C-alpha cells in the first residue's frame, strides 16, 4: 500500500469497524453536530475509544475537557467515569454547547456532564481542582495556558492529553507563521521543559489525516 491519505482512511475505517464498532448514540451525536453546521473535527472513533480507555486505565473519576464541540469525545469519556464520575467540559460557543447538551442527554450520561459555556481562559479560573484526567482540544493558540491550568487543577498522577499535535508534520517548522502550529509547538515545548509534566507524543494517520496526540502525566 502507498502511504496516501485515502489509504490511511481505509485502514482507520477497518480498525474502527473492528475495534470500536457502531454505536447509535455516538453516531446520533455526530449526525446532530453535522446537521447543526458544526465543523467535522471531532476526534476519530479510535481516538474516542482511546480516551475512554485512558479514563478507565487511570481510574479517573473527575475529568476536565477543554473544547466540547458537539459532545462526541465528552460522551466517550462520560461513559468511562462511572455512575459517580463527572466530566466538566468547557465550550466557548453557546450554540455548540446546546447541540452537545442534547446529544449527551440523549446518550444517557447527562447527569455526569457539566457543560460550562465561555472562553476556557475565563472559565478555568472558576473551577475547583482535583481533576484526574484533562483533555485539551480547543484553540491551539492557547495550549500553554490550558496546560498551565491542567497542572493547577490536577494532582500528581493526573493524565493530560493534548489533541492535534501532528499538524501534517508542520510541528518541525520553526519558521511557521500558522498560529495553530506555533501554539502547538509552544505546548509541546512546555510539556518537555516544565517539571510538572512527564510527556510523550504519538503521531497518527487516519480519518483526520496526519496528526497526533500528546499524553502526559503530572508528576
Ligand atoms: C481543528 C481542531 C481540532 O481540535 C481538530 O481535532 C482538528 C482540527 C482545527 O481547528 O482546524
Ligand atoms: Mg481536536
Coordinates of C-alpha atoms and ligand atoms in Angstrom, one line a residue:
X1 CA 0.0 0.0 0.0
X2 CA 1.1 3.5 -0.7
X3 CA 1.1 5.9 2.3
X4 CA -1.7 8.1 1.0
X5 CA -4.5 9.9 2.9
X6 CA -7.0 7.7 1.2
X7 CA -5.3 4.5 2.4
X8 CA -4.8 6.0 5.9
X9 CA -8.6 6.5 6.0
X10 CA -9.3 3.0 4.7
X11 CA -7.1 1.4 7.4
X12 CA -8.6 3.6 10.1
X13 CA -12.1 2.6 8.9
X14 CA -11.0 -1.0 9.2
X15 CA -9.7 -0.6 12.7
X16 CA -12.8 1.4 13.7
X17 CA -15.2 -1.2 12.4
X18 CA -13.2 -4.0 14.1
X19 CA -12.4 -2.5 17.4
X20 CA -14.9 0.3 18.0
X21 CA -17.9 -0.9 16.1
X22 CA -21.2 1.0 15.7
X23 CA -22.9 2.9 18.4
X24 CA -26.3 4.6 17.8
X25 CA -25.8 7.3 20.5
X26 CA -22.4 8.3 19.3
X27 CA -23.5 8.3 15.6
X28 CA -26.5 10.3 16.5
X29 CA -24.2 12.9 18.2
X30 CA -22.2 13.2 15.0
X31 CA -25.3 13.5 12.9
X32 CA -26.7 16.2 15.2
X33 CA -23.3 18.1 15.1
X34 CA -23.2 17.9 11.3
X35 CA -26.9 18.9 10.9
X36 CA -26.2 22.0 13.1
X37 CA -23.4 23.0 10.9
X38 CA -20.6 22.5 13.4
X39 CA -17.2 21.5 11.9
X40 CA -16.5 17.8 11.5
X41 CA -13.3 18.0 13.6
X42 CA -14.3 15.7 16.5
X43 CA -11.8 13.0 17.5
X44 CA -11.7 9.9 15.3
X45 CA -13.7 6.9 16.6
X46 CA -10.4 5.1 17.5
X47 CA -9.3 8.2 19.4
X48 CA -12.6 8.4 21.2
X49 CA -12.2 4.9 22.4
X50 CA -8.6 5.7 23.4
X51 CA -9.9 8.5 25.6
X52 CA -12.5 6.1 27.1
X53 CA -9.7 3.5 27.8
X54 CA -7.3 6.1 29.2
X55 CA -10.0 7.2 31.7
X56 CA -10.7 3.6 32.7
X57 CA -7.0 2.6 32.8
X58 CA -6.1 5.6 35.1
X59 CA -9.3 5.1 37.2
X60 CA -10.2 8.8 36.6
X61 CA -13.4 9.9 38.2
X62 CA -13.2 13.6 37.6
X63 CA -12.5 14.6 34.0
X64 CA -11.9 18.0 32.6
X65 CA -12.4 18.6 28.8
X66 CA -11.4 21.9 27.2
X67 CA -13.4 22.1 23.9
X68 CA -16.7 20.3 23.9
X69 CA -17.7 20.9 20.2
X70 CA -20.8 18.6 19.7
X71 CA -20.0 16.4 22.7
X72 CA -18.7 13.3 20.9
X73 CA -15.5 12.9 22.9
X74 CA -17.5 14.0 26.0
X75 CA -19.8 11.0 25.7
X76 CA -16.8 8.7 25.3
X77 CA -15.3 9.9 28.5
X78 CA -18.6 10.3 30.4
X79 CA -19.2 6.6 29.8
X80 CA -15.8 5.8 31.3
X81 CA -16.0 7.7 34.6
X82 CA -18.7 5.5 36.0
X83 CA -22.0 6.3 37.7
X84 CA -20.4 8.6 40.4
X85 CA -17.9 10.1 38.0
X86 CA -18.2 13.6 36.5
X87 CA -17.0 15.4 33.3
X88 CA -16.7 19.1 33.3
X89 CA -16.4 20.3 29.7
X90 CA -15.8 23.9 28.5
X91 CA -17.2 25.2 25.3
X92 CA -16.8 28.8 24.0
X93 CA -19.7 28.7 21.6
X94 CA -23.2 28.5 23.2
X95 CA -24.7 27.1 20.0
X96 CA -22.2 24.2 20.1
X97 CA -22.9 23.7 23.8
X98 CA -26.7 23.4 23.1
X99 CA -26.0 20.7 20.5
X100 CA -23.7 18.9 22.9
X101 CA -26.1 19.1 25.8
X102 CA -28.9 17.4 23.7
X103 CA -26.6 14.7 22.4
X104 CA -25.1 14.0 25.9
X105 CA -28.5 13.8 27.5
X106 CA -29.8 11.5 24.7
X107 CA -26.8 9.2 25.3
X108 CA -28.0 8.8 28.8
X109 CA -24.9 10.3 30.5
X110 CA -26.3 13.8 31.1
X111 CA -26.2 13.7 34.9
X112 CA -22.4 13.1 34.7
X113 CA -21.6 16.0 32.5
X114 CA -21.4 19.7 33.4
X115 CA -21.0 22.0 30.4
X116 CA -19.5 25.4 31.2
X117 CA -20.1 27.9 28.4
X118 CA -17.4 30.6 27.9
X119 CA -13.9 31.1 26.8
X120 CA -11.8 28.5 28.6
X121 CA -9.3 31.1 29.7
X122 CA -12.2 32.8 31.6
X123 CA -13.9 29.6 32.9
X124 CA -10.8 27.7 34.1
X125 CA -10.0 30.1 37.0
X126 CA -13.6 29.5 38.3
X127 CA -13.2 25.7 38.5
X128 CA -12.5 23.7 41.7
X129 CA -9.4 21.4 41.1
X130 CA -8.9 17.7 41.7
X131 CA -9.2 16.6 38.1
X132 CA -7.8 13.1 37.4
X133 CA -7.7 13.5 33.6
X134 CA -7.7 16.6 31.4
X135 CA -8.3 16.5 27.7
X136 CA -7.2 19.7 25.8
X137 CA -8.9 20.0 22.4
X138 CA -9.7 23.7 21.9
X139 CA -8.0 26.7 20.2
X140 CA -4.4 25.6 19.7
X141 CA -3.1 29.1 20.2
X142 CA -3.9 28.7 23.9
X143 CA -2.4 25.3 24.6
X144 CA 0.2 26.6 27.0
X145 CA -2.5 28.4 29.0
X146 CA -4.5 25.2 29.1
X147 CA -1.6 23.1 30.1
X148 CA -0.8 25.5 33.0
X149 CA -4.4 25.2 34.2
X150 CA -4.3 21.4 33.8
X151 CA -1.3 21.4 36.1
X152 CA -3.0 23.7 38.6
X153 CA -6.3 21.8 38.6
X154 CA -4.8 18.3 38.6
X155 CA -2.7 16.5 41.1
X156 CA 0.3 14.1 40.8
X157 CA -0.9 11.2 38.7
X158 CA -3.3 13.3 36.6
X159 CA -3.3 12.3 33.0
X160 CA -3.2 15.2 30.5
X161 CA -3.9 14.6 26.8
X162 CA -3.5 17.2 24.1
X163 CA -5.2 16.7 20.7
X164 CA -3.8 17.7 17.3
X165 CA -0.1 17.8 17.9
X166 CA 0.9 16.4 14.5
X167 CA -0.5 19.2 12.2
X168 CA 0.6 17.5 8.9
X169 CA 4.2 17.4 10.2
X170 CA 4.4 21.2 10.4
X171 CA 5.5 20.9 14.1
X172 CA 9.1 20.7 12.8
X173 CA 8.7 24.0 11.1
X174 CA 10.2 26.6 13.4
X175 CA 9.5 29.3 10.8
X176 CA 5.8 28.5 10.6
X177 CA 3.6 31.6 10.8
X178 CA 0.4 29.4 11.3
X179 CA -0.8 30.4 14.8
X180 CA -2.1 26.8 15.4
X181 CA 1.3 25.4 14.6
X182 CA 3.0 28.0 16.8
X183 CA 0.6 27.2 19.7
X184 CA 1.1 23.5 19.3
X185 CA 4.9 23.8 19.2
X186 CA 4.8 26.1 22.3
X187 CA 2.6 23.5 24.1
X188 CA 5.0 20.6 23.2
X189 CA 8.0 22.7 24.4
X190 CA 6.1 23.3 27.7
X191 CA 5.5 19.6 28.1
X192 CA 9.2 19.0 27.6
X193 CA 10.5 21.7 29.8
X194 CA 8.0 22.3 32.6
X195 CA 8.9 20.0 35.5
X196 CA 5.2 19.5 36.4
X197 CA 4.9 17.2 33.3
X198 CA 6.4 14.0 32.0
X199 CA 5.2 13.5 28.5
X200 CA 5.3 11.7 25.2
X201 CA 3.5 12.2 21.9
X202 CA 2.3 9.9 19.2
X203 CA 1.8 10.7 15.5
X204 CA -1.4 9.3 13.9
X205 CA -2.6 8.9 10.4
X206 CA -6.2 8.1 9.6
X207 CA -9.6 9.7 9.0
X208 CA -8.2 13.0 10.4
X209 CA -5.1 13.0 8.1
X210 CA -1.6 13.2 9.6
X211 CA -2.0 14.4 13.2
X212 CA -1.3 13.1 16.7
X213 CA -1.8 13.3 20.4
X214 CA 0.4 14.1 23.3
X215 CA 0.0 12.2 26.6
X216 CA 1.5 13.5 29.8
X217 CA 1.5 12.6 33.5
X218 CA 1.5 15.3 36.2
X219 CA 4.4 14.4 38.4
Ligands
LIG1 C1 -9.0 21.6 14.3 C2 -9.2 21.4 15.7 C3 -9.3 20.2 16.2 O1 -9.4 20.0 17.5 C4 -9.1 19.1 15.4 O2 -9.1 17.9 16.1 C5 -8.9 19.2 14.1 C6 -8.8 20.4 13.5 C7 -8.9 22.9 13.7 O3 -9.1 23.9 14.5 O4 -8.8 23.0 12.5
LIG2 MG1 -9.0 18.0 18.1

